[in-house]
Coordinates of C-alpha atoms in Angstrom, one line a residue:
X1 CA 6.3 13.4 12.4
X2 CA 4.0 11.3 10.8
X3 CA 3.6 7.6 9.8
X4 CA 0.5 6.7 7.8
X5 CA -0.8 2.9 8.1
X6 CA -3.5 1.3 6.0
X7 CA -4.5 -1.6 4.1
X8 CA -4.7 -3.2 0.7
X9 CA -8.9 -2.2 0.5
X10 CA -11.0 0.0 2.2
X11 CA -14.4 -2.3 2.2
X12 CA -14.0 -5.9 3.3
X13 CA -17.0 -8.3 4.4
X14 CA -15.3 -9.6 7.4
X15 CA -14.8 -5.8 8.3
X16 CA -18.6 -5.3 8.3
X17 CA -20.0 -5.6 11.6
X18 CA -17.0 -6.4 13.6
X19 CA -14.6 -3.1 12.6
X20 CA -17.2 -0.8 10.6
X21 CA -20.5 -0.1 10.8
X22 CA -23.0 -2.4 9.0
X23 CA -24.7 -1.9 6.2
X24 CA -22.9 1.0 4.8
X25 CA -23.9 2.7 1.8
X26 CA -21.1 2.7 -1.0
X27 CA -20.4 6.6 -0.1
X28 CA -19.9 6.1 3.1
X29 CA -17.1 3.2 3.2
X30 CA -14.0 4.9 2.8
X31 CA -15.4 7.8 5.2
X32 CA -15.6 5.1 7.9
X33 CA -12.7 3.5 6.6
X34 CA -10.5 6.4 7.5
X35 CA -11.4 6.7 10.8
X36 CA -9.3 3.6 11.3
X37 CA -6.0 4.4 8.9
X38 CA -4.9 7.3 7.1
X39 CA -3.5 5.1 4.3
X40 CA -5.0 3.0 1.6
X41 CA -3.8 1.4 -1.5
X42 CA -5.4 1.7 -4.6
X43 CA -5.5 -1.6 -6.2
X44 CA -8.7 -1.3 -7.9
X45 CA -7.0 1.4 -10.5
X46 CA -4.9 -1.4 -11.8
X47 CA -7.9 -3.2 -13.6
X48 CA -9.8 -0.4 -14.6
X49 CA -9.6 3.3 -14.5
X50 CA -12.3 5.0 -12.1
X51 CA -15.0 7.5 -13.7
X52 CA -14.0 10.4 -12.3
X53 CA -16.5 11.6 -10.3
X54 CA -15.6 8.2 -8.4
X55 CA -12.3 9.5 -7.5
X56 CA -14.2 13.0 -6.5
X57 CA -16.2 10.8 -4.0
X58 CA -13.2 9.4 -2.6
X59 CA -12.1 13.0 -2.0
X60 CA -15.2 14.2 -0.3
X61 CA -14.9 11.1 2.2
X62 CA -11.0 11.9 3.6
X63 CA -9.6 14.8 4.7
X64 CA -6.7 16.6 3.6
X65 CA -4.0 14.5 5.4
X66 CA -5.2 10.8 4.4
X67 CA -2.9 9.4 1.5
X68 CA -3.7 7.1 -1.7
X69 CA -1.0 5.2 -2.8
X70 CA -2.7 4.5 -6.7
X71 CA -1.6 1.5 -8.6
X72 CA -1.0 2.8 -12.3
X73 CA -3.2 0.7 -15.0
X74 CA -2.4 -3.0 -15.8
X75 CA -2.7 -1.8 -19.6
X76 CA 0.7 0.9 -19.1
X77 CA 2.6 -1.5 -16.8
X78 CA 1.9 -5.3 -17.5
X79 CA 0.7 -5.1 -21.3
X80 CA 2.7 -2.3 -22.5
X81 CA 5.6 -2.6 -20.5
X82 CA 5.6 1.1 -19.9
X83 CA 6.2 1.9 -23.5
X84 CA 3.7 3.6 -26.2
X85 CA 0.6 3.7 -23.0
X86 CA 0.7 8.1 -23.2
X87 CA -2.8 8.2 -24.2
X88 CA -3.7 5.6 -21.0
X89 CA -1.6 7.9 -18.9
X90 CA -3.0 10.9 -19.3
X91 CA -6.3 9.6 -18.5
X92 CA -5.4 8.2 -15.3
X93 CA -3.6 11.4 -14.7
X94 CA -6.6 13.5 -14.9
X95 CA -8.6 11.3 -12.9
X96 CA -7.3 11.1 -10.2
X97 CA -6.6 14.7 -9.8
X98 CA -9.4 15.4 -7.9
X99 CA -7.4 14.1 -5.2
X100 CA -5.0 16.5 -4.8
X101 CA -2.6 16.2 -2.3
X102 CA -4.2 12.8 -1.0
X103 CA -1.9 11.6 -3.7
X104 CA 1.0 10.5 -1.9
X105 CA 2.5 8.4 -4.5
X106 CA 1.7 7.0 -7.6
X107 CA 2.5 3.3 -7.9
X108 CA 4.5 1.3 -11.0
X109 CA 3.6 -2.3 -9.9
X110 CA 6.0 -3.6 -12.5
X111 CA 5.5 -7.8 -13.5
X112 CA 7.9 -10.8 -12.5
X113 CA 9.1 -10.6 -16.0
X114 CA 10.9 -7.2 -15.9
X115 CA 14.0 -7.5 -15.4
X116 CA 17.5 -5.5 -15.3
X117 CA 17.9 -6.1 -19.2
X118 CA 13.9 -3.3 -19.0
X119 CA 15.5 -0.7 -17.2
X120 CA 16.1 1.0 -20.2
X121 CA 12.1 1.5 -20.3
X122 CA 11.8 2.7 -17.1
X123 CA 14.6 5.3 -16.8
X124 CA 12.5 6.4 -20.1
X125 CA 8.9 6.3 -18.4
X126 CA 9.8 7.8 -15.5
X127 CA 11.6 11.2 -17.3
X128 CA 8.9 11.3 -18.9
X129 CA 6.1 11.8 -15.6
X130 CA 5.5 15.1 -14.6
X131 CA 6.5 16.1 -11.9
X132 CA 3.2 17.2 -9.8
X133 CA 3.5 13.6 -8.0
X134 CA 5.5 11.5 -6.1
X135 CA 6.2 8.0 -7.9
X136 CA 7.0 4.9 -6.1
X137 CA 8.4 1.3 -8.4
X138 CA 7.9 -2.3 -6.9
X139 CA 10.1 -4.8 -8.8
X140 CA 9.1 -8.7 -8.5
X141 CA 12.1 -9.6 -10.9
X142 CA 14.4 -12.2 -8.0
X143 CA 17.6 -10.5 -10.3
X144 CA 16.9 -7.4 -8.3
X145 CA 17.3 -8.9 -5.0
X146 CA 20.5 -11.4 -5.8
X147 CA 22.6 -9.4 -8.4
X148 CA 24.0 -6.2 -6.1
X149 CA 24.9 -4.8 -9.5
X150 CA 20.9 -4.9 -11.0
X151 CA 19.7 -3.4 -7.7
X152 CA 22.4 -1.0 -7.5
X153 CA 21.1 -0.1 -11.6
X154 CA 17.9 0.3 -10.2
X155 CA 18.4 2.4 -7.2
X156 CA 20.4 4.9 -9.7
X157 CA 17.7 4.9 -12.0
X158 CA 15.0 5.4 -9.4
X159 CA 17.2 7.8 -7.4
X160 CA 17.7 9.9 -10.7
X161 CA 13.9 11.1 -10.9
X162 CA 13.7 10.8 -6.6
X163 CA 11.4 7.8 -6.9
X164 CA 11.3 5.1 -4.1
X165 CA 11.4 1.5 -4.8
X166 CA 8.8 -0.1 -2.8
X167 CA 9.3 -3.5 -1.1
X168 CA 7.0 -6.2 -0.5
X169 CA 8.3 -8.4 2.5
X170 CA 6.8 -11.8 2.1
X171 CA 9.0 -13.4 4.1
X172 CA 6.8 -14.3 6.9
X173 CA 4.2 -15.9 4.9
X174 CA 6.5 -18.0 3.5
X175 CA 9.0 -18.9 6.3
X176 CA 6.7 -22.3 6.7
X177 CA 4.0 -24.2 5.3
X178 CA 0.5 -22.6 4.8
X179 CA -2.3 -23.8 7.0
X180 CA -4.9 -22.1 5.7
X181 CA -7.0 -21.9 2.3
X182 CA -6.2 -18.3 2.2
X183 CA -2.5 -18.6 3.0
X184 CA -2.1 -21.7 0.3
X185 CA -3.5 -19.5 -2.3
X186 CA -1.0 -16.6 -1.4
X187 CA 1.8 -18.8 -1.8
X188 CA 1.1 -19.7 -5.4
X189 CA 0.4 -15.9 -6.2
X190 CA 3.0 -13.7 -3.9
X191 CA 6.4 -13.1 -5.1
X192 CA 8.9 -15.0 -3.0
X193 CA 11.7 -12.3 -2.7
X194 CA 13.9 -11.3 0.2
X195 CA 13.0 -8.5 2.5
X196 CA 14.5 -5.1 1.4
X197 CA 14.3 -2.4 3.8
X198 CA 16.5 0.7 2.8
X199 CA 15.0 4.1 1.7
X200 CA 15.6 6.2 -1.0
X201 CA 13.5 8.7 -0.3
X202 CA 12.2 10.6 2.5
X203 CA 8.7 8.9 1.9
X204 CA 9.7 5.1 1.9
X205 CA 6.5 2.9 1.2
X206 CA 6.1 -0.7 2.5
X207 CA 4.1 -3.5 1.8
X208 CA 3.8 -6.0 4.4
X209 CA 2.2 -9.2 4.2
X210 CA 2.1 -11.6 7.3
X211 CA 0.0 -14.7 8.0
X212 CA -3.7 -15.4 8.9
X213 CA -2.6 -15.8 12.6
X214 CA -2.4 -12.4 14.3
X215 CA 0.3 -13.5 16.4
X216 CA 2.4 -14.7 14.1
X217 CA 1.7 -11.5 11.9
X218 CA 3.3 -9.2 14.7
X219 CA 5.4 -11.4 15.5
X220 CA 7.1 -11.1 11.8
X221 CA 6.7 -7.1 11.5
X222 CA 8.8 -6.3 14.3
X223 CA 12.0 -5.6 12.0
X224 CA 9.7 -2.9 10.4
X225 CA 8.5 -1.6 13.8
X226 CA 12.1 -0.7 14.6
X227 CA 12.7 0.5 10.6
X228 CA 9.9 2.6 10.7
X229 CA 10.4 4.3 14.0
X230 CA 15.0 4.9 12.7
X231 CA 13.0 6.3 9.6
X232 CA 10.9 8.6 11.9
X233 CA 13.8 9.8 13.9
X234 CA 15.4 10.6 10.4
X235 CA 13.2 13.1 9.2
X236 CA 11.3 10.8 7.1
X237 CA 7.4 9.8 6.5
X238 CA 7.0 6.3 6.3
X239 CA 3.9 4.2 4.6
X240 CA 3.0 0.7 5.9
X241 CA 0.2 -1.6 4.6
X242 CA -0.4 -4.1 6.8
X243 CA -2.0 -7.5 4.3
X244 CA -2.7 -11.0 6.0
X245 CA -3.7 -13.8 3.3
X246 CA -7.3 -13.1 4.0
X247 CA -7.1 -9.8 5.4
X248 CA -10.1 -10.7 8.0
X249 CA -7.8 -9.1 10.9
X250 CA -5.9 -6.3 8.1
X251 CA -7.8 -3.2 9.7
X252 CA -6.9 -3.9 12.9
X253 CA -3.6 -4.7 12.6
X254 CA -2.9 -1.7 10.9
X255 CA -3.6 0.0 13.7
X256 CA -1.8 -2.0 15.7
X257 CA 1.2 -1.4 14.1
X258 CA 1.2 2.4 14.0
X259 CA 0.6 1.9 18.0
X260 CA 3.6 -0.2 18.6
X261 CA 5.9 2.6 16.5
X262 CA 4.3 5.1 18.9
X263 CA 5.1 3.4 21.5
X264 CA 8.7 4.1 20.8
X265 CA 7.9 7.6 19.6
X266 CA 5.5 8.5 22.0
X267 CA 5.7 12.1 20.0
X268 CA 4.0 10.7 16.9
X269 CA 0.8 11.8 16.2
X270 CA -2.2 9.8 17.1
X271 CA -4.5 7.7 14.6
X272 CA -8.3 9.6 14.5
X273 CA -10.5 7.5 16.8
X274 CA -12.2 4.8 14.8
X275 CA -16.0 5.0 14.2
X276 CA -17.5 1.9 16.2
X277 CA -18.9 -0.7 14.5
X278 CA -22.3 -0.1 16.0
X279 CA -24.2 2.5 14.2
X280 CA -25.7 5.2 16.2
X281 CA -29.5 5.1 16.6
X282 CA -30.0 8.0 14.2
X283 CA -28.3 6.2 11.6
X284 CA -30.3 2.9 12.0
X285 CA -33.6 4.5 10.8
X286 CA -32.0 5.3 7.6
X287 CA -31.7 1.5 6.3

């Protein structure tokens, strides 16, 4: 039995100091990073594809059991549209292979523009992927949430290749008014869907963004506390990522989340225990 937990990055400024140990040299971020969670999404392969002896790094810094949920390239999913991008994919294929099993899913951020009348492309794309990875599609289209007839089109497509359709509950941030900087610009860029929270696979992946407040943050994940744990007692691994506007309290609550699951599945295995954010005295002399 084993949920993973994580956030949208792995190095964060507000992070420094307060949750990981500063300064920190590049190769050693995600090491310290995964002392906290045993989940991170890969946003950064969206915008460019890493060299990779980048992605071998990445390897050397986790062990075995920590899980990448990669974001395929902007040019195969947003300026393509999944169609004619084989040379693109095959690159990003082979880079991240390094990662092995890390790989827990590979990610088809698809834009607000595709729609049920694109599914065509998809059920294409996706026969197409080998099948040495997991794949996992987020939708942004508001078709896919209102017409049961698209979704149920897209669940059959999805469920034809055993991919998961991943949600992105936004619902909090947008049940009232931002107060923040950080939270105004998230409501002019996040997708204003409803929440979605059925699996269709036994590795269901959630993205979960709350508010700059941490108690209002908890207070609107507790529907996925109770999912997660029903998935759990299933037989299935759920993924959480736990995003606030700024993500300033992200790492934390990560954790914080995976500890209120366990504390209605006391069986669950245990996060590692984090590395303190105070560097040992050995490590000082090295900066």
């Amino acid at each position: 039995m084993r949920l993973h937990v994580g956030c949208a990055m792995w190095t964060h400024t507000p992070w420094q100091g307060r949750f990981l140990p500063h300064p920190l040299p590049p190769g050693e971020r995600l090491r310290a990073y995964a002392t906290w969670c045993n989940a991170v999404e890969g946003n950064t392969t969206f915008y460019a594809t890493p060299a990779k002896s980048t992605v071998e790094s990445w390897a050397g810094q986790t062990g075995p059991e920590f899980r990448f949920v990669l974001k395929l390239p902007k040019p195969i999913t947003h300026e393509r549209r999944l169609s004619g991008a084989d040379d693109q994919l095959r690159s990003f294929l082979e880079t991240v292979e390094p990662l092995g099993p890390r790989t827990h899913a590979l990610w088809i951020q698809l834009p607000g523009s595709f729609g049920p009348a694109d599914l065509g492309a998809l059920a294409g794309f996706l026969r197409g992927l080998p099948r040495s990875h997991r794949y996992a599609v987020e939708v942004r289209h508001r078709a896919f949430f209102d017409d049961p007839r698209a979704a149920g089109l897209l669940e059959r497509v999805l469920a034809g290749v055993g991919a998961e359709w991943i949600p992105f509950d936004t619902v909090t941030l947008f049940e009232s008014p931002p107060t923040s900087d950080a939270e105004r610009d998230a409501w002019t860029k996040k997708p204003r869907v409803p929440r979605r929270s059925s699996a269709l696979t036994d590795r269901p992946i959630i993205r979960y963004l709350g508010r700059d407040s941490v108690e209002r943050t908890v207070e609107g994940w507790r529907h996925w506390v109770d999912v997660a744990a029903g998935w759990l007692r299933e037989g299935r691994s759920p993924t959480v990522f736990v995003h606030t506007p700024d993500n300033a309290d992200a790492l934390m609550l990560a954790r914080r989340f995976h500890d209120e699951v366990r504390a209605l599945l006391p069986e669950l295995e245990p996060l590692p225990e984090p590395m303190s954010a105070e560097p040992e005295s050995s490590e000082l002399t090295l900066f």
